Amino acid sequence: MLLEFIATISAGVGAAGVIVGVQKLTRANLPKWAMPVAAGTAMIGFSIWSDYSWASRAEVGVGEGKVIAMTVDKKQVWRPWTFLAPVTTQFIALDKDGAERHGATVVTDMYLVSRRADSAIVPVVFDCLMERRASATTLSDGPWSDDTLAALDWVALDTNDPTLRTACDDLR
């Protein structure tokens, strides 16, 4: 967040510098409001670009072989442009390359990525028949018995849950 702040300020200073350069080169007297308007416009423009490009830049950072299962798009009062088009603030990706399939279960890493918070990688098990998910942090390497899977703390999911659909449709 600090780097984004520094980049925003730099965009404003750069735009103000362009106005000064234009004045020096053309020897014209631009209105006094030209410099702050240029700086403010550049800063707002950079903020808008940064908001809308964050998700695609973060997806690249997660790496190859990941499938985006779900995005969280928000409208925010302090960013009025988000009422025209909501901005992605979080997403969940599943590791397709590292997924292990065992019958009706899929074991994979779930990437929880947020714009203004720490990201996390959580190993999970999806049961495609029973439509449920469990944390796989306590599982050892497979194959697993039915007793091992039954002992997990399962969370029932809706049939249309995007993470379940991605794991059971795209990863299998």
Short mmCIF file of N, CA, C and O in Angstrom, two decimals, residues 12-136:
data_model
loop_
_atom_site.label_atom_id
_atom_site.label_comp_id
_atom_site.label_asym_id
_atom_site.label_seq_id
_atom_site.Cartn_x
_atom_site.Cartn_y
_atom_site.Cartn_z
N GLY A 12 1.35 12.44 -9.78
CA GLY A 12 0.97 13.85 -9.64
C GLY A 12 2.14 14.78 -9.86
O GLY A 12 2.04 15.79 -10.58
N VAL A 13 3.29 14.46 -9.27
CA VAL A 13 4.50 15.28 -9.45
C VAL A 13 4.94 15.26 -10.91
O VAL A 13 5.33 16.29 -11.47
N GLY A 14 4.87 14.10 -11.53
CA GLY A 14 5.24 13.99 -12.94
C GLY A 14 4.35 14.83 -13.84
O GLY A 14 4.83 15.51 -14.76
N ALA A 15 3.05 14.81 -13.58
CA ALA A 15 2.12 15.61 -14.39
C ALA A 15 2.37 17.10 -14.18
O ALA A 15 2.33 17.89 -15.14
N ALA A 16 2.65 17.49 -12.94
CA ALA A 16 2.98 18.89 -12.67
C ALA A 16 4.27 19.27 -13.39
O ALA A 16 4.40 20.38 -13.93
N GLY A 17 5.23 18.36 -13.42
CA GLY A 17 6.48 18.60 -14.14
C GLY A 17 6.27 18.78 -15.63
O GLY A 17 6.97 19.58 -16.27
N VAL A 18 5.33 18.04 -16.18
CA VAL A 18 5.02 18.19 -17.62
C VAL A 18 4.49 19.61 -17.87
O VAL A 18 4.88 20.26 -18.86
N ILE A 19 3.64 20.11 -17.00
CA ILE A 19 3.10 21.46 -17.16
C ILE A 19 4.23 22.49 -17.09
O ILE A 19 4.30 23.42 -17.90
N VAL A 20 5.14 22.31 -16.12
CA VAL A 20 6.28 23.22 -16.01
C VAL A 20 7.13 23.15 -17.28
O VAL A 20 7.56 24.18 -17.82
N GLY A 21 7.36 21.93 -17.80
CA GLY A 21 8.13 21.77 -19.02
C GLY A 21 7.48 22.44 -20.21
O GLY A 21 8.16 23.08 -21.03
N VAL A 22 6.17 22.30 -20.34
CA VAL A 22 5.44 22.94 -21.43
C VAL A 22 5.57 24.46 -21.32
O VAL A 22 5.78 25.16 -22.33
N GLN A 23 5.46 24.98 -20.11
CA GLN A 23 5.60 26.43 -19.92
C GLN A 23 7.00 26.90 -20.31
O GLN A 23 7.16 27.95 -20.93
N LYS A 24 8.02 26.15 -19.92
CA LYS A 24 9.41 26.54 -20.23
C LYS A 24 9.67 26.47 -21.73
O LYS A 24 10.34 27.34 -22.29
N LEU A 25 9.19 25.41 -22.37
CA LEU A 25 9.45 25.23 -23.80
C LEU A 25 8.70 26.22 -24.68
O LEU A 25 9.23 26.72 -25.67
N THR A 26 7.46 26.47 -24.35
CA THR A 26 6.64 27.35 -25.18
C THR A 26 6.69 28.80 -24.73
O THR A 26 6.21 29.67 -25.45
N ARG A 27 7.25 29.04 -23.58
CA ARG A 27 7.31 30.39 -23.00
C ARG A 27 5.92 31.00 -22.89
O ARG A 27 5.75 32.22 -22.93
N ALA A 28 4.94 30.10 -22.76
CA ALA A 28 3.56 30.57 -22.60
C ALA A 28 3.22 30.63 -21.11
O ALA A 28 3.76 29.87 -20.30
N ASN A 29 2.33 31.52 -20.77
CA ASN A 29 1.86 31.59 -19.40
C ASN A 29 0.54 30.83 -19.31
O ASN A 29 -0.50 31.34 -19.72
N LEU A 30 0.65 29.61 -18.84
CA LEU A 30 -0.56 28.81 -18.65
C LEU A 30 -1.28 29.30 -17.40
O LEU A 30 -0.67 29.90 -16.51
N PRO A 31 -2.59 29.04 -17.31
CA PRO A 31 -3.31 29.48 -16.11
C PRO A 31 -2.73 28.84 -14.85
O PRO A 31 -2.17 27.74 -14.89
N LYS A 32 -2.89 29.52 -13.73
CA LYS A 32 -2.33 29.02 -12.47
C LYS A 32 -2.95 27.69 -12.05
O LYS A 32 -2.34 26.93 -11.33
N TRP A 33 -4.15 27.43 -12.49
CA TRP A 33 -4.82 26.19 -12.10
C TRP A 33 -4.37 24.99 -12.93
O TRP A 33 -4.71 23.85 -12.61
N ALA A 34 -3.60 25.18 -13.98
CA ALA A 34 -3.21 24.07 -14.88
C ALA A 34 -2.36 23.02 -14.15
O ALA A 34 -2.57 21.81 -14.34
N MET A 35 -1.43 23.47 -13.32
CA MET A 35 -0.55 22.52 -12.64
C MET A 35 -1.31 21.66 -11.62
O MET A 35 -1.19 20.43 -11.66
N PRO A 36 -2.10 22.24 -10.71
CA PRO A 36 -2.82 21.37 -9.77
C PRO A 36 -3.88 20.49 -10.44
O PRO A 36 -4.10 19.35 -10.01
N VAL A 37 -4.50 20.98 -11.51
CA VAL A 37 -5.48 20.16 -12.23
C VAL A 37 -4.78 18.98 -12.90
O VAL A 37 -5.27 17.83 -12.84
N ALA A 38 -3.63 19.22 -13.51
CA ALA A 38 -2.89 18.13 -14.14
C ALA A 38 -2.43 17.12 -13.10
O ALA A 38 -2.54 15.89 -13.32
N ALA A 39 -1.92 17.60 -11.98
CA ALA A 39 -1.46 16.69 -10.91
C ALA A 39 -2.63 15.87 -10.36
O ALA A 39 -2.53 14.64 -10.19
N GLY A 40 -3.73 16.52 -10.06
CA GLY A 40 -4.89 15.82 -9.52
C GLY A 40 -5.47 14.81 -10.50
O GLY A 40 -5.84 13.69 -10.12
N THR A 41 -5.54 15.20 -11.76
CA THR A 41 -6.06 14.29 -12.79
C THR A 41 -5.16 13.06 -12.93
O THR A 41 -5.65 11.92 -13.04
N ALA A 42 -3.86 13.28 -12.90
CA ALA A 42 -2.93 12.15 -13.00
C ALA A 42 -3.05 11.23 -11.80
O ALA A 42 -3.02 10.00 -11.95
N MET A 43 -3.21 11.80 -10.62
CA MET A 43 -3.32 10.98 -9.41
C MET A 43 -4.61 10.18 -9.41
O MET A 43 -4.61 8.98 -9.07
N ILE A 44 -5.71 10.80 -9.78
CA ILE A 44 -6.99 10.08 -9.84
C ILE A 44 -6.94 9.02 -10.95
O ILE A 44 -7.40 7.89 -10.76
N GLY A 45 -6.37 9.38 -12.09
CA GLY A 45 -6.24 8.41 -13.19
C GLY A 45 -5.41 7.21 -12.78
O GLY A 45 -5.77 6.06 -13.09
N PHE A 46 -4.29 7.44 -12.09
CA PHE A 46 -3.48 6.32 -11.63
C PHE A 46 -4.24 5.46 -10.63
O PHE A 46 -4.17 4.23 -10.68
N SER A 47 -4.99 6.09 -9.73
CA SER A 47 -5.78 5.33 -8.74
C SER A 47 -6.82 4.45 -9.42
O SER A 47 -7.00 3.29 -9.04
N ILE A 48 -7.48 5.00 -10.42
CA ILE A 48 -8.49 4.21 -11.15
C ILE A 48 -7.82 3.05 -11.88
O ILE A 48 -8.29 1.91 -11.82
N TRP A 49 -6.72 3.33 -12.57
CA TRP A 49 -5.99 2.25 -13.26
C TRP A 49 -5.55 1.18 -12.28
O TRP A 49 -5.70 -0.02 -12.54
N SER A 50 -5.02 1.59 -11.15
CA SER A 50 -4.54 0.64 -10.15
C SER A 50 -5.67 -0.22 -9.59
O SER A 50 -5.50 -1.43 -9.39
N ASP A 51 -6.83 0.40 -9.35
CA ASP A 51 -7.99 -0.35 -8.84
C ASP A 51 -8.43 -1.44 -9.82
O ASP A 51 -8.66 -2.58 -9.43
N TYR A 52 -8.55 -1.09 -11.08
CA TYR A 52 -9.10 -2.02 -12.05
C TYR A 52 -8.08 -3.02 -12.59
O TYR A 52 -8.46 -4.06 -13.10
N SER A 53 -6.80 -2.72 -12.48
CA SER A 53 -5.80 -3.66 -12.98
C SER A 53 -5.24 -4.56 -11.89
O SER A 53 -4.50 -5.49 -12.19
N TRP A 54 -5.60 -4.32 -10.63
CA TRP A 54 -5.05 -5.11 -9.53
C TRP A 54 -5.32 -6.60 -9.71
O TRP A 54 -4.42 -7.42 -9.55
N ALA A 55 -6.54 -6.97 -10.00
CA ALA A 55 -6.91 -8.39 -10.07
C ALA A 55 -6.09 -9.13 -11.12
O ALA A 55 -5.56 -10.21 -10.85
N SER A 56 -5.95 -8.55 -12.30
CA SER A 56 -5.19 -9.25 -13.34
C SER A 56 -3.71 -9.32 -12.98
O SER A 56 -3.05 -10.32 -13.24
N ARG A 57 -3.18 -8.28 -12.35
CA ARG A 57 -1.78 -8.32 -11.91
C ARG A 57 -1.58 -9.34 -10.80
O ARG A 57 -0.58 -10.06 -10.77
N ALA A 58 -2.54 -9.46 -9.89
CA ALA A 58 -2.45 -10.43 -8.79
C ALA A 58 -2.58 -11.86 -9.32
O ALA A 58 -1.92 -12.77 -8.82
N GLU A 59 -3.43 -12.08 -10.32
CA GLU A 59 -3.57 -13.41 -10.91
C GLU A 59 -2.26 -13.87 -11.52
O GLU A 59 -1.89 -15.04 -11.40
N VAL A 60 -1.56 -12.98 -12.17
CA VAL A 60 -0.26 -13.32 -12.73
C VAL A 60 0.71 -13.67 -11.61
O VAL A 60 1.51 -14.60 -11.71
N GLY A 61 0.61 -12.94 -10.50
CA GLY A 61 1.48 -13.20 -9.34
C GLY A 61 1.23 -14.54 -8.68
O GLY A 61 2.14 -15.12 -8.08
N VAL A 62 0.01 -15.04 -8.78
CA VAL A 62 -0.32 -16.35 -8.18
C VAL A 62 0.39 -17.46 -8.95
O VAL A 62 0.78 -18.46 -8.36
N GLY A 63 0.56 -17.29 -10.25
CA GLY A 63 1.32 -18.26 -11.03
C GLY A 63 0.48 -19.04 -12.02
O GLY A 63 -0.74 -18.98 -12.02
N GLU A 64 1.19 -19.79 -12.84
CA GLU A 64 0.55 -20.63 -13.86
C GLU A 64 -0.15 -21.81 -13.20
O GLU A 64 0.23 -22.24 -12.11
N GLY A 65 -1.13 -22.35 -13.88
CA GLY A 65 -1.80 -23.55 -13.41
C GLY A 65 -2.84 -23.32 -12.33
O GLY A 65 -3.30 -24.26 -11.70
N LYS A 66 -3.22 -22.07 -12.12
CA LYS A 66 -4.25 -21.75 -11.13
C LYS A 66 -5.53 -21.36 -11.86
O LYS A 66 -5.49 -20.72 -12.90
N VAL A 67 -6.66 -21.77 -11.31
CA VAL A 67 -7.96 -21.47 -11.91
C VAL A 67 -8.70 -20.55 -10.95
O VAL A 67 -8.86 -20.87 -9.76
N ILE A 68 -9.15 -19.41 -11.46
CA ILE A 68 -9.91 -18.48 -10.63
C ILE A 68 -11.31 -19.06 -10.42
O ILE A 68 -12.05 -19.29 -11.37
N ALA A 69 -11.64 -19.29 -9.16
CA ALA A 69 -12.94 -19.89 -8.83
C ALA A 69 -13.99 -18.83 -8.52
O ALA A 69 -15.17 -19.02 -8.80
N MET A 70 -13.54 -17.73 -7.94
CA MET A 70 -14.51 -16.74 -7.47
C MET A 70 -13.84 -15.39 -7.32
O MET A 70 -12.67 -15.30 -6.94
N THR A 71 -14.56 -14.33 -7.64
CA THR A 71 -14.08 -12.98 -7.39
C THR A 71 -15.09 -12.24 -6.54
O THR A 71 -16.29 -12.54 -6.58
N VAL A 72 -14.60 -11.29 -5.75
CA VAL A 72 -15.47 -10.43 -4.96
C VAL A 72 -15.36 -9.04 -5.54
O VAL A 72 -14.29 -8.42 -5.49
N ASP A 73 -16.45 -8.56 -6.11
CA ASP A 73 -16.49 -7.23 -6.71
C ASP A 73 -17.28 -6.31 -5.81
O ASP A 73 -18.37 -6.68 -5.34
N LYS A 74 -16.76 -5.12 -5.57
CA LYS A 74 -17.41 -4.19 -4.63
C LYS A 74 -17.57 -2.81 -5.24
O LYS A 74 -16.77 -2.37 -6.04
N LYS A 75 -18.62 -2.14 -4.77
CA LYS A 75 -18.81 -0.71 -4.99
C LYS A 75 -18.43 -0.04 -3.68
O LYS A 75 -18.86 -0.48 -2.62
N GLN A 76 -17.63 1.01 -3.75
CA GLN A 76 -17.16 1.67 -2.55
C GLN A 76 -17.41 3.17 -2.66
O GLN A 76 -17.08 3.80 -3.66
N VAL A 77 -17.96 3.75 -1.59
CA VAL A 77 -18.34 5.15 -1.58
C VAL A 77 -17.13 6.05 -1.82
O VAL A 77 -17.22 7.05 -2.54
N TRP A 78 -16.00 5.72 -1.23
CA TRP A 78 -14.81 6.58 -1.37
C TRP A 78 -14.15 6.44 -2.74
O TRP A 78 -13.19 7.13 -3.02
N ARG A 79 -14.66 5.54 -3.56
CA ARG A 79 -14.21 5.40 -4.95
C ARG A 79 -15.45 5.48 -5.84
O ARG A 79 -16.01 4.47 -6.24
N PRO A 80 -15.90 6.68 -6.16
CA PRO A 80 -17.18 6.82 -6.87
C PRO A 80 -17.21 6.13 -8.23
O PRO A 80 -18.28 5.73 -8.69
N TRP A 81 -16.07 5.92 -8.87
CA TRP A 81 -16.04 5.24 -10.17
C TRP A 81 -16.46 3.78 -10.06
O TRP A 81 -16.84 3.18 -11.05
N THR A 82 -16.42 3.21 -8.86
CA THR A 82 -16.83 1.81 -8.70
C THR A 82 -18.34 1.63 -8.81
O THR A 82 -18.81 0.50 -8.93
N PHE A 83 -19.09 2.73 -8.77
CA PHE A 83 -20.53 2.60 -8.98
C PHE A 83 -20.86 2.44 -10.46
O PHE A 83 -21.91 1.93 -10.82
N LEU A 84 -19.94 2.84 -11.33
CA LEU A 84 -20.10 2.59 -12.76
C LEU A 84 -19.74 1.15 -13.10
O LEU A 84 -20.42 0.49 -13.89
N ALA A 85 -18.65 0.68 -12.52
CA ALA A 85 -18.20 -0.70 -12.72
C ALA A 85 -17.51 -1.14 -11.42
O ALA A 85 -16.47 -0.58 -11.06
N PRO A 86 -18.10 -2.10 -10.69
CA PRO A 86 -17.49 -2.54 -9.42
C PRO A 86 -16.06 -3.03 -9.62
O PRO A 86 -15.70 -3.54 -10.68
N VAL A 87 -15.24 -2.86 -8.59
CA VAL A 87 -13.84 -3.23 -8.65
C VAL A 87 -13.63 -4.54 -7.88
O VAL A 87 -14.26 -4.78 -6.86
N THR A 88 -12.76 -5.41 -8.41
CA THR A 88 -12.45 -6.68 -7.76
C THR A 88 -11.50 -6.41 -6.60
O THR A 88 -10.43 -5.83 -6.79
N THR A 89 -11.90 -6.83 -5.40
CA THR A 89 -11.07 -6.61 -4.21
C THR A 89 -10.49 -7.90 -3.66
O THR A 89 -9.56 -7.87 -2.87
N GLN A 90 -11.06 -9.04 -4.04
CA GLN A 90 -10.59 -10.34 -3.56
C GLN A 90 -10.89 -11.39 -4.63
O GLN A 90 -11.80 -11.21 -5.44
N PHE A 91 -10.12 -12.48 -4.58
CA PHE A 91 -10.46 -13.62 -5.42
C PHE A 91 -9.94 -14.90 -4.77
O PHE A 91 -9.07 -14.86 -3.91
N ILE A 92 -10.54 -16.01 -5.19
CA ILE A 92 -10.12 -17.33 -4.75
C ILE A 92 -9.70 -18.11 -5.99
O ILE A 92 -10.42 -18.15 -6.99
N ALA A 93 -8.51 -18.69 -5.92
CA ALA A 93 -8.00 -19.50 -7.02
C ALA A 93 -7.68 -20.90 -6.50
O ALA A 93 -7.32 -21.07 -5.34
N LEU A 94 -7.85 -21.90 -7.35
CA LEU A 94 -7.52 -23.27 -7.02
C LEU A 94 -6.37 -23.74 -7.89
O LEU A 94 -6.27 -23.38 -9.07
N ASP A 95 -5.50 -24.55 -7.31
CA ASP A 95 -4.31 -25.04 -8.00
C ASP A 95 -4.68 -26.25 -8.86
O ASP A 95 -4.88 -27.35 -8.34
N LYS A 96 -4.78 -26.04 -10.16
CA LYS A 96 -5.15 -27.12 -11.07
C LYS A 96 -4.01 -28.10 -11.26
O LYS A 96 -4.21 -29.32 -11.28
N ASP A 97 -2.79 -27.59 -11.40
CA ASP A 97 -1.64 -28.46 -11.65
C ASP A 97 -1.32 -29.35 -10.46
O ASP A 97 -0.89 -30.49 -10.62
N GLY A 98 -1.52 -28.85 -9.26
CA GLY A 98 -1.19 -29.63 -8.06
C GLY A 98 -2.36 -30.42 -7.49
O GLY A 98 -2.22 -31.05 -6.44
N ALA A 99 -3.50 -30.40 -8.15
CA ALA A 99 -4.69 -31.10 -7.63
C ALA A 99 -4.51 -32.60 -7.72
O ALA A 99 -4.00 -33.14 -8.71
N GLU A 100 -4.92 -33.28 -6.66
CA GLU A 100 -4.93 -34.74 -6.63
C GLU A 100 -6.38 -35.20 -6.64
O GLU A 100 -7.19 -34.72 -5.86
N ARG A 101 -6.67 -36.14 -7.52
CA ARG A 101 -8.03 -36.66 -7.64
C ARG A 101 -8.07 -38.08 -7.11
O ARG A 101 -7.27 -38.90 -7.52
N HIS A 102 -9.00 -38.32 -6.20
CA HIS A 102 -9.18 -39.66 -5.63
C HIS A 102 -10.67 -39.96 -5.65
O HIS A 102 -11.39 -39.61 -4.72
N GLY A 103 -11.12 -40.58 -6.72
CA GLY A 103 -12.54 -40.88 -6.84
C GLY A 103 -13.35 -39.59 -6.90
O GLY A 103 -13.15 -38.77 -7.77
N ALA A 104 -14.24 -39.43 -5.93
CA ALA A 104 -15.11 -38.25 -5.90
C ALA A 104 -14.48 -37.09 -5.14
O ALA A 104 -15.11 -36.04 -4.99
N THR A 105 -13.27 -37.24 -4.65
CA THR A 105 -12.63 -36.16 -3.89
C THR A 105 -11.52 -35.51 -4.70
O THR A 105 -10.85 -36.16 -5.51
N VAL A 106 -11.35 -34.24 -4.46
CA VAL A 106 -10.27 -33.47 -5.08
C VAL A 106 -9.53 -32.76 -3.96
O VAL A 106 -10.14 -32.06 -3.15
N VAL A 107 -8.23 -32.96 -3.90
CA VAL A 107 -7.38 -32.30 -2.92
C VAL A 107 -6.53 -31.28 -3.66
O VAL A 107 -5.86 -31.63 -4.64
N THR A 108 -6.58 -30.03 -3.23
CA THR A 108 -5.83 -28.98 -3.91
C THR A 108 -5.54 -27.84 -2.94
O THR A 108 -6.03 -27.83 -1.81
N ASP A 109 -4.74 -26.90 -3.39
CA ASP A 109 -4.48 -25.69 -2.61
C ASP A 109 -5.46 -24.61 -3.06
O ASP A 109 -5.70 -24.42 -4.26
N MET A 110 -6.03 -23.91 -2.07
CA MET A 110 -6.93 -22.80 -2.35
C MET A 110 -6.19 -21.51 -1.99
O MET A 110 -5.73 -21.35 -0.86
N TYR A 111 -6.07 -20.63 -2.97
CA TYR A 111 -5.38 -19.35 -2.78
C TYR A 111 -6.43 -18.28 -2.47
O TYR A 111 -7.29 -18.01 -3.29
N LEU A 112 -6.34 -17.68 -1.30
CA LEU A 112 -7.23 -16.61 -0.88
C LEU A 112 -6.44 -15.31 -1.01
O LEU A 112 -5.54 -15.04 -0.22
N VAL A 113 -6.78 -14.51 -2.00
CA VAL A 113 -6.01 -13.31 -2.31
C VAL A 113 -6.90 -12.08 -2.13
O VAL A 113 -8.01 -12.03 -2.66
N SER A 114 -6.39 -11.13 -1.37
CA SER A 114 -7.13 -9.91 -1.08
C SER A 114 -6.25 -8.70 -1.39
O SER A 114 -5.03 -8.75 -1.19
N ARG A 115 -6.85 -7.63 -1.85
CA ARG A 115 -6.08 -6.46 -2.25
C ARG A 115 -5.40 -5.78 -1.08
O ARG A 115 -4.25 -5.40 -1.17
N ARG A 116 -6.08 -5.58 -0.01
CA ARG A 116 -5.54 -4.81 1.11
C ARG A 116 -5.27 -5.64 2.35
O ARG A 116 -5.23 -5.12 3.45
N ALA A 117 -5.10 -6.93 2.18
CA ALA A 117 -4.83 -7.82 3.32
C ALA A 117 -3.86 -8.91 2.88
O ALA A 117 -3.57 -9.07 1.70
N ASP A 118 -3.37 -9.64 3.85
CA ASP A 118 -2.46 -10.73 3.55
C ASP A 118 -3.19 -11.84 2.80
O ASP A 118 -4.36 -12.10 3.05
N SER A 119 -2.49 -12.48 1.90
CA SER A 119 -3.04 -13.62 1.17
C SER A 119 -2.73 -14.90 1.94
O SER A 119 -1.85 -14.92 2.80
N ALA A 120 -3.44 -15.96 1.60
CA ALA A 120 -3.22 -17.24 2.27
C ALA A 120 -3.38 -18.38 1.27
O ALA A 120 -4.12 -18.26 0.29
N ILE A 121 -2.66 -19.45 1.54
CA ILE A 121 -2.79 -20.68 0.76
C ILE A 121 -3.27 -21.75 1.73
O ILE A 121 -2.59 -22.03 2.72
N VAL A 122 -4.42 -22.32 1.45
CA VAL A 122 -5.03 -23.30 2.34
C VAL A 122 -5.22 -24.62 1.58
O VAL A 122 -5.90 -24.63 0.54
N PRO A 123 -4.65 -25.72 2.06
CA PRO A 123 -4.93 -27.01 1.42
C PRO A 123 -6.35 -27.46 1.78
O PRO A 123 -6.74 -27.41 2.95
N VAL A 124 -7.11 -27.84 0.77
CA VAL A 124 -8.51 -28.23 0.99
C VAL A 124 -8.84 -29.53 0.27
O VAL A 124 -8.18 -29.92 -0.68
N VAL A 125 -9.90 -30.18 0.76
CA VAL A 125 -10.45 -31.38 0.13
C VAL A 125 -11.89 -31.06 -0.26
O VAL A 125 -12.66 -30.55 0.57
N PHE A 126 -12.25 -31.34 -1.49
CA PHE A 126 -13.62 -31.18 -1.96
C PHE A 126 -14.20 -32.57 -2.17
O PHE A 126 -13.58 -33.41 -2.83
N ASP A 127 -15.37 -32.83 -1.62
CA ASP A 127 -16.11 -34.06 -1.86
C ASP A 127 -17.21 -33.72 -2.86
O ASP A 127 -18.20 -33.08 -2.51
N CYS A 128 -17.02 -34.12 -4.09
CA CYS A 128 -17.94 -33.72 -5.16
C CYS A 128 -19.30 -34.41 -5.06
O CYS A 128 -20.30 -33.85 -5.51
N LEU A 129 -19.36 -35.60 -4.50
CA LEU A 129 -20.64 -36.30 -4.37
C LEU A 129 -21.49 -35.73 -3.24
O LEU A 129 -22.69 -35.53 -3.39
N MET A 130 -20.85 -35.45 -2.11
CA MET A 130 -21.58 -34.95 -0.94
C MET A 130 -21.66 -33.42 -0.91
O MET A 130 -22.28 -32.85 -0.02
N GLU A 131 -21.03 -32.77 -1.89
CA GLU A 131 -21.02 -31.31 -2.02
C GLU A 131 -20.57 -30.64 -0.71
O GLU A 131 -21.32 -29.90 -0.08
N ARG A 132 -19.31 -30.91 -0.36
CA ARG A 132 -18.76 -30.35 0.87
C ARG A 132 -17.26 -30.12 0.72
O ARG A 132 -16.64 -30.61 -0.23
N ARG A 133 -16.72 -29.34 1.66
CA ARG A 133 -15.30 -28.99 1.63
C ARG A 133 -14.75 -29.10 3.05
O ARG A 133 -15.43 -28.83 4.03
N ALA A 134 -13.47 -29.49 3.14
CA ALA A 134 -12.79 -29.57 4.44
C ALA A 134 -11.37 -29.08 4.29
O ALA A 134 -10.77 -29.19 3.22
N SER A 135 -10.83 -28.56 5.38
CA SER A 135 -9.43 -28.18 5.39
C SER A 135 -8.59 -29.45 5.40
O SER A 135 -8.88 -30.41 6.11
N ALA A 136 -7.52 -29.46 4.61
CA ALA A 136 -6.68 -30.65 4.50
C ALA A 136 -5.36 -30.48 5.24
O ALA A 136 -4.40 -31.19 4.96
#
